[in-house]
GROMACS .gro file of C-alpha atoms in nm:
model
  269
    1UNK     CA    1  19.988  17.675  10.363
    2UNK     CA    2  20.135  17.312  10.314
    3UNK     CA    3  20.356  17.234  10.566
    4UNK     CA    4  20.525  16.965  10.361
    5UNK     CA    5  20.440  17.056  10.030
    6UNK     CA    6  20.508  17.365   9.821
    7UNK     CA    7  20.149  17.507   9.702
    8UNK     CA    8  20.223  17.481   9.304
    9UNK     CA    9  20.271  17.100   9.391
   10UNK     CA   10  20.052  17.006   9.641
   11UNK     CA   11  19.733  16.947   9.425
   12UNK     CA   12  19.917  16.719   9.206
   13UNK     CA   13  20.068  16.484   9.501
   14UNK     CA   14  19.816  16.319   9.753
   15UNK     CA   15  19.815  15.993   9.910
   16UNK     CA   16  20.016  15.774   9.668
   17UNK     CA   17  20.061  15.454   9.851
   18UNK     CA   18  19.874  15.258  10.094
   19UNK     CA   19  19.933  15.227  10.470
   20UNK     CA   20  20.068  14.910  10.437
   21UNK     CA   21  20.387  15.041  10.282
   22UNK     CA   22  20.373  14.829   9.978
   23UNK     CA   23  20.478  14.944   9.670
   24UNK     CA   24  20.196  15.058   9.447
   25UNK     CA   25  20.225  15.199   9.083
   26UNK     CA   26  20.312  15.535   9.057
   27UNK     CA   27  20.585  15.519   9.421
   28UNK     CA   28  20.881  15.328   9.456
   29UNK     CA   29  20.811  15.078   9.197
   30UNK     CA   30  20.876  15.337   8.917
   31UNK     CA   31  21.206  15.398   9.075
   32UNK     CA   32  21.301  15.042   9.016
   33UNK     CA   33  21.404  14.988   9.359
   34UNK     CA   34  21.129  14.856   9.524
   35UNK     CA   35  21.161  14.784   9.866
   36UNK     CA   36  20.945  14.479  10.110
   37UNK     CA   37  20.903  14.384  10.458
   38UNK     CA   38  21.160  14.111  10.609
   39UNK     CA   39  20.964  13.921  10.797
   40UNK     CA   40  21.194  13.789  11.042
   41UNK     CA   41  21.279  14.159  11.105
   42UNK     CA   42  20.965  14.341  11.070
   43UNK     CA   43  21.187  14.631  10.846
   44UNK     CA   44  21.104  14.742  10.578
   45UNK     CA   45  21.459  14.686  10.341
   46UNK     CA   46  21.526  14.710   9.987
   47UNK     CA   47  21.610  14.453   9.763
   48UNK     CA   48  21.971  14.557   9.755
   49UNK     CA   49  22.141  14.763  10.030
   50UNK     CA   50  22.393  14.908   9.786
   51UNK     CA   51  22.125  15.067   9.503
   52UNK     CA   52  22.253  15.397   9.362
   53UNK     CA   53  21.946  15.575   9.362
   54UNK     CA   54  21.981  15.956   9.336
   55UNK     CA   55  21.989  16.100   9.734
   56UNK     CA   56  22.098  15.759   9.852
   57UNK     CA   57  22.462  15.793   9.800
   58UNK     CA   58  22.527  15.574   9.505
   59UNK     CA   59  22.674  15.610   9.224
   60UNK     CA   60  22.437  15.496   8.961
   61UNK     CA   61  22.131  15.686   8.758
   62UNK     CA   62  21.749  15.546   8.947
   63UNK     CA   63  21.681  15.498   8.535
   64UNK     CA   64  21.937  15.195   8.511
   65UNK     CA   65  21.825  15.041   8.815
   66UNK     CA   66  21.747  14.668   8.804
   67UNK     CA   67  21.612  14.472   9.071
   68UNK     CA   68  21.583  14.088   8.941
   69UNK     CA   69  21.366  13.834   9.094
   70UNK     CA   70  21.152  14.127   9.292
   71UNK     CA   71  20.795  14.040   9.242
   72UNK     CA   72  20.560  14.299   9.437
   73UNK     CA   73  20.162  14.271   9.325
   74UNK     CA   74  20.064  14.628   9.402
   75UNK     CA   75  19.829  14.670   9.758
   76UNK     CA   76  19.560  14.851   9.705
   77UNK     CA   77  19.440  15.151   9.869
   78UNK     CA   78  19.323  15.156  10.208
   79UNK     CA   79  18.974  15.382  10.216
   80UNK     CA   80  19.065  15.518  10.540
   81UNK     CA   81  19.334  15.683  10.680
   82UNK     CA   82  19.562  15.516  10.928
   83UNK     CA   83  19.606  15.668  11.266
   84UNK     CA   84  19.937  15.864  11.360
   85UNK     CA   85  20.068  15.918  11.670
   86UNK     CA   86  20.399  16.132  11.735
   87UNK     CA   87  20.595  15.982  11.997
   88UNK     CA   88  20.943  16.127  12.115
   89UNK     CA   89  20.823  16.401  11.934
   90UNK     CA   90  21.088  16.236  11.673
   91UNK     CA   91  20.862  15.928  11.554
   92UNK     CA   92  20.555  15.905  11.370
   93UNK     CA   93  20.352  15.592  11.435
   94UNK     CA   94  20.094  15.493  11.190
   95UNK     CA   95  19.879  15.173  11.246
   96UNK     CA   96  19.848  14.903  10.940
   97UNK     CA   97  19.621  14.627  10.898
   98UNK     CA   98  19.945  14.405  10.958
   99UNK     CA   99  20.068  14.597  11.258
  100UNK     CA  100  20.276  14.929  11.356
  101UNK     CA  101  20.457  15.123  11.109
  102UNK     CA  102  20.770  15.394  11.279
  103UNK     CA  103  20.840  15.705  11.052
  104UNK     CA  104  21.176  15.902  11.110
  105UNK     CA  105  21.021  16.238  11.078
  106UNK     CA  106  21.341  16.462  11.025
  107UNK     CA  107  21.453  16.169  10.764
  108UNK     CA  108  21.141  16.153  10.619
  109UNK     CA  109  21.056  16.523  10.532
  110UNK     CA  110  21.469  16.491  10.425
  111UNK     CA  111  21.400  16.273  10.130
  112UNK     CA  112  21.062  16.489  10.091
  113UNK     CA  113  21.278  16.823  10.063
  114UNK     CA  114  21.523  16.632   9.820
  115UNK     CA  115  21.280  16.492   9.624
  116UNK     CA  116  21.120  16.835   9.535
  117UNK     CA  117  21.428  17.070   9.511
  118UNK     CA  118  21.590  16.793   9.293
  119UNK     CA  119  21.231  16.872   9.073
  120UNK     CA  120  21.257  17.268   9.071
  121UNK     CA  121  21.612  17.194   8.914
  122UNK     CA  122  21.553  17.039   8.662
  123UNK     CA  123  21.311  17.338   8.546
  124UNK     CA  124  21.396  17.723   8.703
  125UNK     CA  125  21.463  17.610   9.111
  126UNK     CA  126  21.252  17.727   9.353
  127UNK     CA  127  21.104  18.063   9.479
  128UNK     CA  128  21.258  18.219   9.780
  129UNK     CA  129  21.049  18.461  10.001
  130UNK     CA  130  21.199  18.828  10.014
  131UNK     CA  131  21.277  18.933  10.394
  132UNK     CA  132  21.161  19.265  10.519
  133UNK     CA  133  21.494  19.274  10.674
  134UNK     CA  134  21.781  19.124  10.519
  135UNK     CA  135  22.028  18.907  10.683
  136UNK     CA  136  22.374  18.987  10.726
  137UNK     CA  137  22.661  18.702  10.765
  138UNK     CA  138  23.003  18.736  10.868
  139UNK     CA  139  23.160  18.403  10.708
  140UNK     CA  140  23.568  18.261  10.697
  141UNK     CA  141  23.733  18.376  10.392
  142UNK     CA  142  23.665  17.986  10.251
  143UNK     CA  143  23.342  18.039  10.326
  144UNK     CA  144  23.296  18.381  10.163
  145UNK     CA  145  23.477  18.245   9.827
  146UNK     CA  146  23.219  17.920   9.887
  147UNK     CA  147  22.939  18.168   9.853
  148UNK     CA  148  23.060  18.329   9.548
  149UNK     CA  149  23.107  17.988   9.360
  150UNK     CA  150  22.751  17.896   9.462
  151UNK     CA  151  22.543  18.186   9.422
  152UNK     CA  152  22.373  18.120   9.120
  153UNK     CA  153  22.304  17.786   9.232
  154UNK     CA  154  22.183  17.906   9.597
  155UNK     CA  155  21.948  18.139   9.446
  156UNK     CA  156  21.790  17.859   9.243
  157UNK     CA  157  21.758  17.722   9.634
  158UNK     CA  158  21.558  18.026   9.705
  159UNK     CA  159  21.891  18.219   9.922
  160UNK     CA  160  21.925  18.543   9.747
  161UNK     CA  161  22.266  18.630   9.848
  162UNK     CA  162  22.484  18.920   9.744
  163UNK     CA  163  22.857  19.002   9.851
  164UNK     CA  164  22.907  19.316  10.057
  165UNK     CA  165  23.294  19.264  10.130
  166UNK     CA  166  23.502  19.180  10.445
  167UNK     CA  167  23.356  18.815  10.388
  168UNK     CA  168  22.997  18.923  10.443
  169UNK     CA  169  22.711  18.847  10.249
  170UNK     CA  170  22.372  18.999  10.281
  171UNK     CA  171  22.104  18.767  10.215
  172UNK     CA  172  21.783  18.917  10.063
  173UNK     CA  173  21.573  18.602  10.018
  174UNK     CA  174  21.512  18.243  10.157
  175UNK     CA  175  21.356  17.949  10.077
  176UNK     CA  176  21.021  17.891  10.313
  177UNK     CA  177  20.988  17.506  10.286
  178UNK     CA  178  20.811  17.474  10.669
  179UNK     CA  179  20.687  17.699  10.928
  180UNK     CA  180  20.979  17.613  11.149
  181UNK     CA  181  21.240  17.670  10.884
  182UNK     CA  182  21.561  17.861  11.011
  183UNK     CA  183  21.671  18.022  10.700
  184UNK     CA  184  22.019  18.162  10.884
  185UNK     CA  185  22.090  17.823  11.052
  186UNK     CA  186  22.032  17.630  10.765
  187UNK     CA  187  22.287  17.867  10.504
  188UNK     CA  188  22.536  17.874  10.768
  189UNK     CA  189  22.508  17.472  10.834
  190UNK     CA  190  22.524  17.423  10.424
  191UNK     CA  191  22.826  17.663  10.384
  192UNK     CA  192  23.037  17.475  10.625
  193UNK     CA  193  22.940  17.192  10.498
  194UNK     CA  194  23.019  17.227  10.153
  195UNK     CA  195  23.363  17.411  10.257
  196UNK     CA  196  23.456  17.116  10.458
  197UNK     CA  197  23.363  16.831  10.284
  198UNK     CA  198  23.136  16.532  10.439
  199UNK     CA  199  23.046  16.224  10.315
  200UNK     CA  200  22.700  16.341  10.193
  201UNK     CA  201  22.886  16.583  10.014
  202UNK     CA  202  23.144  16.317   9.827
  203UNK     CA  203  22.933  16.126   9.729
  204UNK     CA  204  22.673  16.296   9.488
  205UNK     CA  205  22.724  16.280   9.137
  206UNK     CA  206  22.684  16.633   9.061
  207UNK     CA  207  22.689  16.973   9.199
  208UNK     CA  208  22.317  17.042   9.204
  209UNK     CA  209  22.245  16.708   9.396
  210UNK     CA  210  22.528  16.820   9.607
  211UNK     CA  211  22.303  17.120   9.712
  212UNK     CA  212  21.994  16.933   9.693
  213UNK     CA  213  22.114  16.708   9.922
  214UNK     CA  214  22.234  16.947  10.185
  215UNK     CA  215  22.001  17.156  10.189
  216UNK     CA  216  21.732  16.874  10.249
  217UNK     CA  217  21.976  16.743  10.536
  218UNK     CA  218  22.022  17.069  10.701
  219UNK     CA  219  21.641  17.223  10.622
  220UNK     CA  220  21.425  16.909  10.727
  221UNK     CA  221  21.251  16.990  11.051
  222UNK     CA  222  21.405  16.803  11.353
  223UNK     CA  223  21.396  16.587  11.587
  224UNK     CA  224  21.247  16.709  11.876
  225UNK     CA  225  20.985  16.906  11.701
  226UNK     CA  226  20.634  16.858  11.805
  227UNK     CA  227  20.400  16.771  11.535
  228UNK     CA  228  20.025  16.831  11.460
  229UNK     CA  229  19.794  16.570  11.369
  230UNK     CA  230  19.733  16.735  11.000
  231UNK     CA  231  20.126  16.815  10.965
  232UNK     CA  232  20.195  16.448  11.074
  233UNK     CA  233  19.905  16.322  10.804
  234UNK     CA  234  20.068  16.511  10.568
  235UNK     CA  235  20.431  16.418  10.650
  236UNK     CA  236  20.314  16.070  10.600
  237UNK     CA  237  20.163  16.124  10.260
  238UNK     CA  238  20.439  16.308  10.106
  239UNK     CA  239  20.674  16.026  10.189
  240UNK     CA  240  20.494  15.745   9.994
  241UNK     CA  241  20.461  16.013   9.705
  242UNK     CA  242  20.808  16.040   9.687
  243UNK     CA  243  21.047  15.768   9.446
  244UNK     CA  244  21.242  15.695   9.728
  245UNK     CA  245  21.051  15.700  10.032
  246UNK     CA  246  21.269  15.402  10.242
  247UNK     CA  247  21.570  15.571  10.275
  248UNK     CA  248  21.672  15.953  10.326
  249UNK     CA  249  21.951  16.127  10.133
  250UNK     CA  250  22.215  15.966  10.375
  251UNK     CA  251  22.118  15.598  10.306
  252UNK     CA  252  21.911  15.578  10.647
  253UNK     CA  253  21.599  15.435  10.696
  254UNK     CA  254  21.294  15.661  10.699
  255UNK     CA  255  21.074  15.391  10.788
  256UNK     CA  256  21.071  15.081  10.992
  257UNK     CA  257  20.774  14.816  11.039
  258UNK     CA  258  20.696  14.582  11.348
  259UNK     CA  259  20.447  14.340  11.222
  260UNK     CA  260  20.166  14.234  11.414
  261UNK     CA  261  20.295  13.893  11.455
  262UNK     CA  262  20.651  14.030  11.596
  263UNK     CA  263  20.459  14.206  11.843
  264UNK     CA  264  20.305  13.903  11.973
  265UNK     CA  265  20.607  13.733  11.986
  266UNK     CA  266  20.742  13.982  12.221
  267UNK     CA  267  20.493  13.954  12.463
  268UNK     CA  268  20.453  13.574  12.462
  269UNK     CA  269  20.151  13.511  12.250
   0.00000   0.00000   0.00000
């Protein structure tokens, strides 16, 4: 199974961008906000800190986004695959033909996870996996009445939940989006969440990017979490696939670049 992917998508995805991290057609440069190395910096940064794409924390639809006097030529494909390496088990290092690229995996398979569930809304959500044994969850009593609000729209999450009184809920589903996924940690982290308000929270435009964009901030795998060559391959390919891939649903980078001739500088080339 994909670790990164869900299996209806992943033959349609692939690598969609080249190591380099330039925009190519069909990735960011659809989305309108195209973003370029600084090269006094070595970052990658878009053309305008404040764009409103969706999962970003603006306030403006990706489809009115304009980015005057950006001029990218697209890069093309690299035949080969760069080289990852997983340092901090946190990082994902990926070597370029103009030097070292440094992937945030958590907010990288973030905007992955946003980018998807944000898809399976707009058609039926997406498919939970049925537990053998169901979880039960004692929750506050703003919690419990949380639940209730949601629970069409957490089933369309793939959380199956049902109301068994005394503010508990028995949960007979959950969504299955990595093998290190913990379903209870993750509802419990969204519910309080969404019952106390956060500035992820405030600022989407709607509720179902308001659970889109939890759950992709509280389901991503973390930091700390060891990697395997494949999963890190594949973490790296979703990303450029994505619209967004700079930036995770909180505005953060995903991705920062240290070009070759930065790296001389530091040592005194």
């Amino acid at each position: 199974r994909s670790l990164f992917l869900s299996a209806d998508a992943a033959g349609s995805a692939g690598a969609a961008a080249s190591p380099d991290i330039a925009a190519s057609s069909g990735t960011a440069a659809s989305s309108g906000a195209v973003a370029t190395p600084d090269a006094s910096s070595g970052e990658i940064v878009a053309p305008d800190a404040s764009v409103g794409a969706t999962g970003q924390g603006g306030s403006t639809d990706r489809d009115d986004q304009e980015v005057p006097g950006v001029d990218v030529e697209p890069t093309p494909v690299l035949k080969e695959l760069p080289r990852l390496w997983q340092v901090l088990s946190t990082y994902v290092l990926a070597e370029t033909r103009e030097g070292l690229i440094i992937i945030d995996q958590h907010s990288a398979h973030e905007r992955i996870l946003f980018e998807r569930l944000s898809r399976a809304f707009e058609e039926s959500g997406q498919t939970g996996q049925r537990l053998l044994f169901p979880l039960t969850i004692r929750l506050s009593k703003a919690e419990y009445e949380q639940v209730e609000a949601l629970t069409g729209i957490l089933n369309r999450v793939g959380f199956e939940v049902e109301g068994f009184g005394g503010n508990t809920i028995i949960v007979h589903a959950v969504p299955d989006p990595h093998p290190y996924f913990d379903a209870e940690r993750c509802l419990r982290e969204m519910i309080t969440d969404l019952v106390a308000g956060s500035d992820l929270t405030r600022s989407a435009k709607n509720q179902h990017e308001k659970i889109a964009m939890t759950f992709a901030c509280k389901g991503a795998i973390k930091a700390g979490q060891t990697l395997s060559e494949s999963e890190m391959q594949e973490l790296f390919d979703q990303l450029l696939a994505t619209e967004l891939p700079y930036h995770d649903v909180h505005g953060r980078p995903t991705i920062v670049r240290l070009s070759k001739s930065e790296l001389e500088r530091k040592f005194g080339r």
